[in-house]
mmCIF file of C-alpha atoms in Angstrom:
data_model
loop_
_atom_site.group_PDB
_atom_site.id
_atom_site.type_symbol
_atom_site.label_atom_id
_atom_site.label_comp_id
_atom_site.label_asym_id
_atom_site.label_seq_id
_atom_site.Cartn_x
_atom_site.Cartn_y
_atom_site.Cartn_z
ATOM 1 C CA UNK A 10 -96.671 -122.398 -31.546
ATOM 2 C CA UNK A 11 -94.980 -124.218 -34.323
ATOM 3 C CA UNK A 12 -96.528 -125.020 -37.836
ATOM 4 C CA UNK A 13 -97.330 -128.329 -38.338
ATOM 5 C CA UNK A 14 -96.307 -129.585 -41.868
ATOM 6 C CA UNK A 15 -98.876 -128.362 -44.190
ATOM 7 C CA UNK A 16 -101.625 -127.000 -41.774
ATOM 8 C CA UNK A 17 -99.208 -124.422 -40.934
ATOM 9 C CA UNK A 18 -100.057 -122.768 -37.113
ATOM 10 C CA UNK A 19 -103.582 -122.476 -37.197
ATOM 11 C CA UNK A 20 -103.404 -118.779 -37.083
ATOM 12 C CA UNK A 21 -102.039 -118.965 -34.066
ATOM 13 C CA UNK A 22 -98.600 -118.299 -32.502
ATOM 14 C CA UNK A 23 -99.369 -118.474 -28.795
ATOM 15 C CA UNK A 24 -102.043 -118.941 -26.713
ATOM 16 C CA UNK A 25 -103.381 -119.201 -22.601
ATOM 17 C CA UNK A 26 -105.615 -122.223 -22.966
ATOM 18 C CA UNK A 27 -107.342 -121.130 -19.604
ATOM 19 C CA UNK A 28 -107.913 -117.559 -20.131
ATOM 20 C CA UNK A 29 -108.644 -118.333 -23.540
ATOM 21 C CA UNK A 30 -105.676 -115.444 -25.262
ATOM 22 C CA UNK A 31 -104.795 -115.982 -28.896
ATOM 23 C CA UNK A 32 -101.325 -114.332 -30.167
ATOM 24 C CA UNK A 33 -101.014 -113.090 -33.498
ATOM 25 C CA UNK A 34 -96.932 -111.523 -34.418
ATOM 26 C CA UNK A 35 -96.213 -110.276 -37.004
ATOM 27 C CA UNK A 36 -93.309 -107.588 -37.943
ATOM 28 C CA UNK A 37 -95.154 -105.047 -40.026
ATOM 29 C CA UNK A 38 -92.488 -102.094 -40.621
ATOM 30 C CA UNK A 39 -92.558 -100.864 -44.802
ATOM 31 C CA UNK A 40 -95.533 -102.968 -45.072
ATOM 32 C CA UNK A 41 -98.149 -101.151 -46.842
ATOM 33 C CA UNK A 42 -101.449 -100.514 -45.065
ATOM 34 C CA UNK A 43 -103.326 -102.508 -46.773
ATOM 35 C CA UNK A 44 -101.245 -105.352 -46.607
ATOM 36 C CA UNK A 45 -101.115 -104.685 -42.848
ATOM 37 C CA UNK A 46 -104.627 -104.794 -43.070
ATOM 38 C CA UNK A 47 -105.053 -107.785 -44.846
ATOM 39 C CA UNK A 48 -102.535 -109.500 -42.500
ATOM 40 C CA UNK A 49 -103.771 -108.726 -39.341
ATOM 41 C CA UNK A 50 -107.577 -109.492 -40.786
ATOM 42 C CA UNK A 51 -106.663 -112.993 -41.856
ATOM 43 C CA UNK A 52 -104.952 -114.088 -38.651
ATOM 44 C CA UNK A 53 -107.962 -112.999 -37.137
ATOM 45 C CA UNK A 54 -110.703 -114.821 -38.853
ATOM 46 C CA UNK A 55 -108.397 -117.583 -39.229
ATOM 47 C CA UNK A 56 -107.734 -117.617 -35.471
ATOM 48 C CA UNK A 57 -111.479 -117.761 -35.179
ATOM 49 C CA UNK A 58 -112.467 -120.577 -38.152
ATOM 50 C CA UNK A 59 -109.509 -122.697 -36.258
ATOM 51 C CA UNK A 60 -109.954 -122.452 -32.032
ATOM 52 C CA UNK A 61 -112.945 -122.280 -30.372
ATOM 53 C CA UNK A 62 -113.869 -120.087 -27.143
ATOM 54 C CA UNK A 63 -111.550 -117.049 -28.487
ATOM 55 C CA UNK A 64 -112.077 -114.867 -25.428
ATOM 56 C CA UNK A 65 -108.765 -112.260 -26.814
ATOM 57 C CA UNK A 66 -106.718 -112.063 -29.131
ATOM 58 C CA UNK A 67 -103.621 -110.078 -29.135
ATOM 59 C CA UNK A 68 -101.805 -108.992 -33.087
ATOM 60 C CA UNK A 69 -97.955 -108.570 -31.419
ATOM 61 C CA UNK A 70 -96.121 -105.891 -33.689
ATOM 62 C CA UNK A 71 -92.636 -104.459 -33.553
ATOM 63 C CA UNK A 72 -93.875 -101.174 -34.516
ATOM 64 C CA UNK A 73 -96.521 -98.904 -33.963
ATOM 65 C CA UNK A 74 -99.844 -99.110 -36.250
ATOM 66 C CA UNK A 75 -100.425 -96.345 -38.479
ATOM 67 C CA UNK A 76 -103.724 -94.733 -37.848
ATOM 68 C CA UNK A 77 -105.541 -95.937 -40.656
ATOM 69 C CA UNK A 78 -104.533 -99.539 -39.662
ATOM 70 C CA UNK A 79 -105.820 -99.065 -36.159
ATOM 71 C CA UNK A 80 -109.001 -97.560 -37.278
ATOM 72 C CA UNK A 81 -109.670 -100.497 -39.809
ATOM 73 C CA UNK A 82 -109.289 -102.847 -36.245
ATOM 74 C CA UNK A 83 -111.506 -100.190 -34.356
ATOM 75 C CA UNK A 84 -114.192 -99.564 -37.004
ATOM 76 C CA UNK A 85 -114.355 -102.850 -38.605
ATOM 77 C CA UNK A 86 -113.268 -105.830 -36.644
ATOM 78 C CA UNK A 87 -114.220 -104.996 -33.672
ATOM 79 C CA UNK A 88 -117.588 -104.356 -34.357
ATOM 80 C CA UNK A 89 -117.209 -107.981 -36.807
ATOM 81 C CA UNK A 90 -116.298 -110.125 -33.728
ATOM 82 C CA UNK A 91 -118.252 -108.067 -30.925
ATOM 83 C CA UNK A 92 -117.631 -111.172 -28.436
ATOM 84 C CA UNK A 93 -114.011 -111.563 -28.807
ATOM 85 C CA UNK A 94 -111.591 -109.206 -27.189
ATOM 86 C CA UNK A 95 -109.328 -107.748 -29.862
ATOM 87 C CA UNK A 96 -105.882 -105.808 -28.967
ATOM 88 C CA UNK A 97 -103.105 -104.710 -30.536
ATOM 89 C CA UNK A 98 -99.286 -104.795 -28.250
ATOM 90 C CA UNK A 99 -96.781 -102.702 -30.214
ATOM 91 C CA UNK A 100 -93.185 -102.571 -28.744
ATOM 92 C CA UNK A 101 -94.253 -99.982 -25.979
ATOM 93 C CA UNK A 102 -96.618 -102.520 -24.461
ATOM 94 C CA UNK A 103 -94.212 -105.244 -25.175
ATOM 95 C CA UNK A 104 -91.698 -103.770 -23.279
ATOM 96 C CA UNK A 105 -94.077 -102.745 -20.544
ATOM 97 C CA UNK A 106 -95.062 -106.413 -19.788
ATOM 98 C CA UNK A 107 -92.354 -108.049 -20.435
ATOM 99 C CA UNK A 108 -90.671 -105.652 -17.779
ATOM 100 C CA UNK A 109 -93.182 -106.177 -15.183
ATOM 101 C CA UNK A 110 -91.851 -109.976 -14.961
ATOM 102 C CA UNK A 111 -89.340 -111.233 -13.057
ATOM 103 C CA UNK A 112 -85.562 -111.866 -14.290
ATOM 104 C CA UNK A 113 -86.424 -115.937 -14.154
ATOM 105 C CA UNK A 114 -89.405 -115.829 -15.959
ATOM 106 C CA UNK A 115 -88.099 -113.809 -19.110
ATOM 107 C CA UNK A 116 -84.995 -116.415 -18.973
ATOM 108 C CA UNK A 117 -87.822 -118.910 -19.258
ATOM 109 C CA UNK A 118 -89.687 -117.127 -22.146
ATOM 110 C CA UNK A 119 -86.424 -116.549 -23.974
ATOM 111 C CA UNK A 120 -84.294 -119.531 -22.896
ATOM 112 C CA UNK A 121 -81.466 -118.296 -22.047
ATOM 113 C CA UNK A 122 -79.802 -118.314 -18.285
ATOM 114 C CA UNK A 123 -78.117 -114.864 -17.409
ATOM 115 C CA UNK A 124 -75.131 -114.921 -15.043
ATOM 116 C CA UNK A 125 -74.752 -112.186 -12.504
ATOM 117 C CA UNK A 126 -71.231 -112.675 -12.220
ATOM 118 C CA UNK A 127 -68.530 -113.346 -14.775
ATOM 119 C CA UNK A 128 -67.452 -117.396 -13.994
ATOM 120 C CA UNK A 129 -64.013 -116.426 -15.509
ATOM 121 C CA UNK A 130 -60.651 -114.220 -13.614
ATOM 122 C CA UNK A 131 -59.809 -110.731 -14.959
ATOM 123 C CA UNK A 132 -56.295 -110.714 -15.095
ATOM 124 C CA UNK A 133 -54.612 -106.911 -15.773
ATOM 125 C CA UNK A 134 -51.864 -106.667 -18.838
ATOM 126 C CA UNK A 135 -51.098 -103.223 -18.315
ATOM 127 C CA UNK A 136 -47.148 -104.754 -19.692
ATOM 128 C CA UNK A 137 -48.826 -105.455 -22.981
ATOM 129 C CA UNK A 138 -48.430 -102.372 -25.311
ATOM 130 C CA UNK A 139 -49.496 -104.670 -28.332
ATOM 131 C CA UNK A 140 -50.837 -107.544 -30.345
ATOM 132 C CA UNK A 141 -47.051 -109.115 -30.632
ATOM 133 C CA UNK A 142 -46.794 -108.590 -26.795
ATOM 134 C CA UNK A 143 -50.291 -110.154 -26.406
ATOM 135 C CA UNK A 144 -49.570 -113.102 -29.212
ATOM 136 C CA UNK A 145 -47.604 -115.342 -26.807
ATOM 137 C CA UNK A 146 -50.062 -115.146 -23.637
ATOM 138 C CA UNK A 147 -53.093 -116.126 -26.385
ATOM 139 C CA UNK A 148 -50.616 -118.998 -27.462
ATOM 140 C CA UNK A 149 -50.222 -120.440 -24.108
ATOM 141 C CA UNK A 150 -54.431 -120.344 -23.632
ATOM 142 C CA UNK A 151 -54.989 -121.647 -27.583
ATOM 143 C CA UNK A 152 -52.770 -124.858 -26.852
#
């Protein structure tokens, strides 16, 4: 998602209108707990006060959540929001998925086009021994 001006995201940075998935990321390394806490707890309600039908909602992290983090989802949210399906992808799971897709699709996700083959010729200057020897050939190229 992209914010919109002042009302921000809505507490959410991706979604699956259909299946009814919420994204949460966030990069939480040197974050204290309780500010990981707090973080992934607000994206949460406000995921909730903001969409309706939240069937799952996934808090993306670059890291791994320290235990007491993932007991304060376990012992406190989940039993808070017993209807919604809450999960937490750290950069094990991440990479797990996102390697179960096909080369096109992560192109897709990410943008970008990979080339299996270089477009350009490799041309051999074993007779350059160095950078003066080199200087004219780049000369020629540079205009």
């Amino acid at each position: 998602m992209r914010a919109a001006g002042p009302k921000g995201d809505t507490k959410n940075d991706g979604y699956c209108p259909k299946a009814r998935v919420f994204f949460a990321a966030h990069a939480t390394r040197g974050e204290t707990f309780a500010k990981t806490k707090g973080k992934v707890r607000g994206d949460l309600e406000g995921c909730l006060q903001e969409h309706r039908d939240v069937k799952v909602w996934r808090f993306l992290t670059n890291d791994t959540l320290p235990g007491e983090v993932d007991q304060f989802i376990d012992n406190t949210l989940r039993p808070l929001y017993p209807d919604v399906t809450i999960e937490v992808w750290g950069l094990k799971t991440l990479a797990d998925e996102i390697s179960k897709l096909k080369q096109g699709q992560v192109e897709r996700i990410i943008d970008v086009i990979t080339v299996d083959e270089p477009e350009f010729e490799v041309v051999v200057l074993n007779h350059m021994k160095t950078g003066r020897d080199l200087w004219p050939v780049l000369s020629d190229c540079l205009g």
